[in-house]
Amino acid sequence: MISGVYYQSEIPVGWQAGAPPSAAVLHEWMHTNAVILHALASMETQSSARESEFGNDVEKKLDRVEAKLDLALNLLSHLLAQHAPKPETCPVTLSASTIEWVSHGAAPARGNIVLSLFINPRLPQPLLLPANVRESVAVAGGTRIIADFTHLNEEVKDSLERTVFRNHRRHIQAMHDNRQG
């Protein structure tokens, strides 16, 4: 079970078993993950939240343009390099350090894997996250897997934590609105 702040969704999840990649490959993945997470944060920021923050409006706009440009360039390079279909969509519980999902197809055994998480449908490029499967149990309709993220740099850890928190907060707000409405 996952404790702490998390959110639940259905997203495409892919995985590949194997040892963590080299330091150079991990560095590249973490850079790409950071670009994706920063762009997602920029896209998800509501205008009212931006207006209430302190700071220079021009600077904020430039930061958003820069994040979008970084994402566009990164996506272009990856889309040219690969034309692979998305993996199966699974029910997922995601925290900043752990993921739990139910796989309807093949499932990883305990050990090291690399996850491909298509965290948002607006972003066609997945996060690539090394992880260690701590539990893989047969359940009705598939296999429930719990894996802990490994080898994430501080920037990606922080950005993933913020992304999880934003989605968690949005879910709580939706539940509150449904009760009132």
PDB file of C-alpha atoms in Angstrom:
ATOM      1  CA  MET A   1       0.000   0.000   0.000  1.00  0.00           C
ATOM      2  CA  ILE A   2       1.096   3.554  -0.658  1.00  0.00           C
ATOM      3  CA  SER A   3       0.961   6.023   2.214  1.00  0.00           C
ATOM      4  CA  GLY A   4       1.285   9.780   2.304  1.00  0.00           C
ATOM      5  CA  VAL A   5       0.232  12.079  -0.536  1.00  0.00           C
ATOM      6  CA  TYR A   6      -0.774  10.243  -3.703  1.00  0.00           C
ATOM      7  CA  TYR A   7      -3.327  10.335  -6.450  1.00  0.00           C
ATOM      8  CA  GLN A   8      -5.131   7.729  -8.487  1.00  0.00           C
ATOM      9  CA  SER A   9      -5.715   7.735 -12.212  1.00  0.00           C
ATOM     10  CA  GLU A  10      -5.719   5.544 -15.286  1.00  0.00           C
ATOM     11  CA  ILE A  11      -2.633   6.142 -17.412  1.00  0.00           C
ATOM     12  CA  PRO A  12      -0.562   4.189 -19.922  1.00  0.00           C
ATOM     13  CA  VAL A  13       2.205   2.318 -18.073  1.00  0.00           C
ATOM     14  CA  GLY A  14       5.022   0.449 -19.740  1.00  0.00           C
ATOM     15  CA  TRP A  15       7.978  -1.287 -18.169  1.00  0.00           C
ATOM     16  CA  GLN A  16      11.161  -3.066 -19.077  1.00  0.00           C
ATOM     17  CA  ALA A  17      13.133  -5.318 -16.738  1.00  0.00           C
ATOM     18  CA  GLY A  18      16.838  -4.859 -16.274  1.00  0.00           C
ATOM     19  CA  ALA A  19      19.560  -3.167 -14.317  1.00  0.00           C
ATOM     20  CA  PRO A  20      19.579   0.633 -14.075  1.00  0.00           C
ATOM     21  CA  PRO A  21      21.250   2.248 -17.101  1.00  0.00           C
ATOM     22  CA  SER A  22      24.593   4.011 -17.097  1.00  0.00           C
ATOM     23  CA  ALA A  23      25.087   7.339 -15.335  1.00  0.00           C
ATOM     24  CA  ALA A  24      25.082   9.169 -18.686  1.00  0.00           C
ATOM     25  CA  VAL A  25      21.753   7.635 -19.719  1.00  0.00           C
ATOM     26  CA  LEU A  26      20.252   8.329 -16.277  1.00  0.00           C
ATOM     27  CA  HIS A  27      21.406  11.957 -16.545  1.00  0.00           C
ATOM     28  CA  GLU A  28      19.696  12.277 -19.948  1.00  0.00           C
ATOM     29  CA  TRP A  29      16.480  10.686 -18.642  1.00  0.00           C
ATOM     30  CA  MET A  30      16.410  12.957 -15.592  1.00  0.00           C
ATOM     31  CA  HIS A  31      16.880  16.029 -17.794  1.00  0.00           C
ATOM     32  CA  THR A  32      14.022  14.916 -20.059  1.00  0.00           C
ATOM     33  CA  ASN A  33      11.825  14.071 -17.052  1.00  0.00           C
ATOM     34  CA  ALA A  34      12.491  17.508 -15.557  1.00  0.00           C
ATOM     35  CA  VAL A  35      11.553  19.215 -18.854  1.00  0.00           C
ATOM     36  CA  ILE A  36       8.316  17.204 -19.048  1.00  0.00           C
ATOM     37  CA  LEU A  37       7.362  17.845 -15.418  1.00  0.00           C
ATOM     38  CA  HIS A  38       8.150  21.582 -15.639  1.00  0.00           C
ATOM     39  CA  ALA A  39       6.114  21.907 -18.825  1.00  0.00           C
ATOM     40  CA  LEU A  40       3.236  20.018 -17.234  1.00  0.00           C
ATOM     41  CA  ALA A  41       3.364  22.320 -14.207  1.00  0.00           C
ATOM     42  CA  SER A  42       3.324  25.324 -16.496  1.00  0.00           C
ATOM     43  CA  MET A  43       0.332  23.986 -18.439  1.00  0.00           C
ATOM     44  CA  GLU A  44      -1.572  23.109 -15.256  1.00  0.00           C
ATOM     45  CA  THR A  45      -1.004  26.402 -13.472  1.00  0.00           C
ATOM     46  CA  GLN A  46      -4.300  28.200 -13.283  1.00  0.00           C
ATOM     47  CA  SER A  47      -4.347  31.894 -14.142  1.00  0.00           C
ATOM     48  CA  SER A  48      -5.785  32.841 -10.746  1.00  0.00           C
ATOM     49  CA  ALA A  49      -2.918  31.097  -8.969  1.00  0.00           C
ATOM     50  CA  ARG A  50      -0.372  32.886 -11.151  1.00  0.00           C
ATOM     51  CA  GLU A  51      -1.992  36.255 -10.474  1.00  0.00           C
ATOM     52  CA  SER A  52      -1.893  35.774  -6.719  1.00  0.00           C
ATOM     53  CA  GLU A  53       1.810  34.901  -6.592  1.00  0.00           C
ATOM     54  CA  PHE A  54       4.388  37.576  -6.009  1.00  0.00           C
ATOM     55  CA  GLY A  55       6.834  38.356  -8.779  1.00  0.00           C
ATOM     56  CA  ASN A  56       7.224  39.960 -12.136  1.00  0.00           C
ATOM     57  CA  ASP A  57       4.499  39.034 -14.651  1.00  0.00           C
ATOM     58  CA  VAL A  58       6.885  39.377 -17.591  1.00  0.00           C
ATOM     59  CA  GLU A  59       9.353  37.024 -15.909  1.00  0.00           C
ATOM     60  CA  LYS A  60       6.609  34.453 -15.312  1.00  0.00           C
ATOM     61  CA  LYS A  61       5.492  34.649 -18.929  1.00  0.00           C
ATOM     62  CA  LEU A  62       9.063  34.226 -20.154  1.00  0.00           C
ATOM     63  CA  ASP A  63       9.529  31.220 -17.872  1.00  0.00           C
ATOM     64  CA  ARG A  64       6.375  29.633 -19.322  1.00  0.00           C
ATOM     65  CA  VAL A  65       7.481  30.314 -22.906  1.00  0.00           C
ATOM     66  CA  GLU A  66      10.920  28.871 -22.141  1.00  0.00           C
ATOM     67  CA  ALA A  67       9.413  25.730 -20.584  1.00  0.00           C
ATOM     68  CA  LYS A  68       7.132  25.234 -23.575  1.00  0.00           C
ATOM     69  CA  LEU A  69       9.985  25.756 -26.024  1.00  0.00           C
ATOM     70  CA  ASP A  70      12.160  23.275 -24.136  1.00  0.00           C
ATOM     71  CA  LEU A  71       9.340  20.768 -24.186  1.00  0.00           C
ATOM     72  CA  ALA A  72       8.647  21.301 -27.906  1.00  0.00           C
ATOM     73  CA  LEU A  73      12.294  20.778 -28.823  1.00  0.00           C
ATOM     74  CA  ASN A  74      12.582  17.740 -26.594  1.00  0.00           C
ATOM     75  CA  LEU A  75       9.378  16.205 -27.950  1.00  0.00           C
ATOM     76  CA  LEU A  76      10.420  16.859 -31.531  1.00  0.00           C
ATOM     77  CA  SER A  77      13.692  15.015 -31.049  1.00  0.00           C
ATOM     78  CA  HIS A  78      11.988  12.052 -29.402  1.00  0.00           C
ATOM     79  CA  LEU A  79       9.103  11.867 -31.860  1.00  0.00           C
ATOM     80  CA  LEU A  80      11.563  11.771 -34.730  1.00  0.00           C
ATOM     81  CA  ALA A  81      13.514   9.008 -33.002  1.00  0.00           C
ATOM     82  CA  GLN A  82      10.630   6.716 -32.125  1.00  0.00           C
ATOM     83  CA  HIS A  83       7.152   5.845 -33.309  1.00  0.00           C
ATOM     84  CA  ALA A  84       6.152   3.312 -30.693  1.00  0.00           C
ATOM     85  CA  PRO A  85       2.521   2.892 -29.607  1.00  0.00           C
ATOM     86  CA  LYS A  86       1.570   3.691 -26.018  1.00  0.00           C
ATOM     87  CA  PRO A  87       1.437   0.786 -23.547  1.00  0.00           C
ATOM     88  CA  GLU A  88      -1.771  -0.427 -21.901  1.00  0.00           C
ATOM     89  CA  THR A  89      -3.757   1.964 -19.713  1.00  0.00           C
ATOM     90  CA  CYS A  90      -3.870   0.770 -16.118  1.00  0.00           C
ATOM     91  CA  PRO A  91      -5.341   1.944 -12.834  1.00  0.00           C
ATOM     92  CA  VAL A  92      -2.440   3.653 -11.043  1.00  0.00           C
ATOM     93  CA  THR A  93      -1.768   5.008  -7.572  1.00  0.00           C
ATOM     94  CA  LEU A  94       1.184   7.386  -7.759  1.00  0.00           C
ATOM     95  CA  SER A  95       3.197   9.072  -5.027  1.00  0.00           C
ATOM     96  CA  ALA A  96       6.470  10.958  -5.337  1.00  0.00           C
ATOM     97  CA  SER A  97       8.440   7.832  -4.419  1.00  0.00           C
ATOM     98  CA  THR A  98       6.227   4.848  -5.271  1.00  0.00           C
ATOM     99  CA  ILE A  99       3.815   3.575  -7.891  1.00  0.00           C
ATOM    100  CA  GLU A 100       1.176   0.876  -7.633  1.00  0.00           C
ATOM    101  CA  TRP A 101      -0.656  -0.399 -10.696  1.00  0.00           C
ATOM    102  CA  VAL A 102      -2.667  -3.352 -11.913  1.00  0.00           C
ATOM    103  CA  SER A 103      -1.317  -4.871 -15.081  1.00  0.00           C
ATOM    104  CA  HIS A 104      -3.725  -6.830 -17.245  1.00  0.00           C
ATOM    105  CA  GLY A 105      -0.891  -8.282 -19.330  1.00  0.00           C
ATOM    106  CA  ALA A 106       2.622  -9.367 -18.495  1.00  0.00           C
ATOM    107  CA  ALA A 107       3.863  -8.187 -15.104  1.00  0.00           C
ATOM    108  CA  PRO A 108       7.365  -7.682 -13.767  1.00  0.00           C
ATOM    109  CA  ALA A 109       8.760  -9.882 -11.032  1.00  0.00           C
ATOM    110  CA  ARG A 110      10.704  -8.392  -8.138  1.00  0.00           C
ATOM    111  CA  GLY A 111      13.788  -6.491  -9.190  1.00  0.00           C
ATOM    112  CA  ASN A 112      14.880  -3.513 -11.259  1.00  0.00           C
ATOM    113  CA  ILE A 113      12.685  -2.094 -14.017  1.00  0.00           C
ATOM    114  CA  VAL A 114      12.392   1.082 -16.047  1.00  0.00           C
ATOM    115  CA  LEU A 115       8.881   2.511 -16.118  1.00  0.00           C
ATOM    116  CA  SER A 116       7.415   4.542 -18.972  1.00  0.00           C
ATOM    117  CA  LEU A 117       4.636   6.683 -17.513  1.00  0.00           C
ATOM    118  CA  PHE A 118       2.460   8.742 -19.820  1.00  0.00           C
ATOM    119  CA  ILE A 119       1.470  10.967 -16.930  1.00  0.00           C
ATOM    120  CA  ASN A 120      -0.752  13.340 -18.912  1.00  0.00           C
ATOM    121  CA  PRO A 121      -2.598  12.786 -22.206  1.00  0.00           C
ATOM    122  CA  ARG A 122      -1.513  16.236 -23.430  1.00  0.00           C
ATOM    123  CA  LEU A 123       2.093  15.062 -23.349  1.00  0.00           C
ATOM    124  CA  PRO A 124       2.938  12.334 -25.870  1.00  0.00           C
ATOM    125  CA  GLN A 125       6.305  11.603 -24.263  1.00  0.00           C
ATOM    126  CA  PRO A 126       6.563   9.404 -21.159  1.00  0.00           C
ATOM    127  CA  LEU A 127       8.515   9.918 -17.995  1.00  0.00           C
ATOM    128  CA  LEU A 128      11.274   7.288 -17.834  1.00  0.00           C
ATOM    129  CA  LEU A 129      11.686   6.290 -14.207  1.00  0.00           C
ATOM    130  CA  PRO A 130      13.977   3.571 -12.862  1.00  0.00           C
ATOM    131  CA  ALA A 131      12.272   1.585 -10.117  1.00  0.00           C
ATOM    132  CA  ASN A 132      12.574  -1.500  -7.963  1.00  0.00           C
ATOM    133  CA  VAL A 133       9.562  -3.840  -7.807  1.00  0.00           C
ATOM    134  CA  ARG A 134       8.942  -4.681  -4.176  1.00  0.00           C
ATOM    135  CA  GLU A 135       5.691  -6.567  -4.662  1.00  0.00           C
ATOM    136  CA  SER A 136       3.988  -8.390  -7.519  1.00  0.00           C
ATOM    137  CA  VAL A 137       0.781 -10.214  -6.569  1.00  0.00           C
ATOM    138  CA  ALA A 138      -1.911 -11.883  -8.671  1.00  0.00           C
ATOM    139  CA  VAL A 139      -5.318 -10.229  -8.234  1.00  0.00           C
ATOM    140  CA  ALA A 140      -8.646 -10.523 -10.027  1.00  0.00           C
ATOM    141  CA  GLY A 141      -8.099  -9.356 -13.591  1.00  0.00           C
ATOM    142  CA  GLY A 142      -4.311  -9.061 -13.501  1.00  0.00           C
ATOM    143  CA  THR A 143      -1.300  -8.465 -11.309  1.00  0.00           C
ATOM    144  CA  ARG A 144      -0.901  -5.711  -8.696  1.00  0.00           C
ATOM    145  CA  ILE A 145       2.618  -4.297  -8.732  1.00  0.00           C
ATOM    146  CA  ILE A 146       4.212  -1.930  -6.229  1.00  0.00           C
ATOM    147  CA  ALA A 147       7.529  -0.369  -7.195  1.00  0.00           C
ATOM    148  CA  ASP A 148       9.743   2.255  -5.554  1.00  0.00           C
ATOM    149  CA  PHE A 149      11.473   4.832  -7.750  1.00  0.00           C
ATOM    150  CA  THR A 150      15.273   4.749  -7.719  1.00  0.00           C
ATOM    151  CA  HIS A 151      18.078   6.933  -9.097  1.00  0.00           C
ATOM    152  CA  LEU A 152      15.912  10.077  -9.383  1.00  0.00           C
ATOM    153  CA  ASN A 153      17.811  13.342  -9.103  1.00  0.00           C
ATOM    154  CA  GLU A 154      16.624  16.080  -6.717  1.00  0.00           C
ATOM    155  CA  GLU A 155      14.998  18.182  -9.444  1.00  0.00           C
ATOM    156  CA  VAL A 156      12.893  15.268 -10.681  1.00  0.00           C
ATOM    157  CA  LYS A 157      12.012  14.188  -7.123  1.00  0.00           C
ATOM    158  CA  ASP A 158      10.856  17.714  -6.311  1.00  0.00           C
ATOM    159  CA  SER A 159       8.927  18.139  -9.573  1.00  0.00           C
ATOM    160  CA  LEU A 160       7.276  14.728  -9.249  1.00  0.00           C
ATOM    161  CA  GLU A 161       6.301  15.549  -5.660  1.00  0.00           C
ATOM    162  CA  ARG A 162       4.717  18.824  -6.802  1.00  0.00           C
ATOM    163  CA  THR A 163       2.882  17.073  -9.647  1.00  0.00           C
ATOM    164  CA  VAL A 164       1.496  14.432  -7.295  1.00  0.00           C
ATOM    165  CA  PHE A 165       0.470  17.113  -4.797  1.00  0.00           C
ATOM    166  CA  ARG A 166      -1.321  19.198  -7.473  1.00  0.00           C
ATOM    167  CA  ASN A 167      -3.263  16.147  -8.668  1.00  0.00           C
ATOM    168  CA  HIS A 168      -4.030  15.047  -5.103  1.00  0.00           C
ATOM    169  CA  ARG A 169      -5.281  18.546  -4.243  1.00  0.00           C
ATOM    170  CA  ARG A 170      -7.376  18.654  -7.445  1.00  0.00           C
ATOM    171  CA  HIS A 171      -8.957  15.287  -6.534  1.00  0.00           C
ATOM    172  CA  ILE A 172      -9.785  16.481  -2.991  1.00  0.00           C
ATOM    173  CA  GLN A 173     -11.315  19.686  -4.409  1.00  0.00           C
ATOM    174  CA  ALA A 174     -13.428  17.682  -6.891  1.00  0.00           C
ATOM    175  CA  MET A 175     -14.707  15.453  -4.076  1.00  0.00           C
ATOM    176  CA  HIS A 176     -15.556  18.538  -2.011  1.00  0.00           C
ATOM    177  CA  ASP A 177     -17.337  20.175  -4.953  1.00  0.00           C
ATOM    178  CA  ASN A 178     -19.357  16.990  -5.616  1.00  0.00           C
ATOM    179  CA  ARG A 179     -20.545  16.870  -2.011  1.00  0.00           C
ATOM    180  CA  GLN A 180     -21.622  20.499  -2.117  1.00  0.00           C
ATOM    181  CA  GLY A 181     -23.192  20.360  -5.577  1.00  0.00           C
TER     182      GLY A 181
END
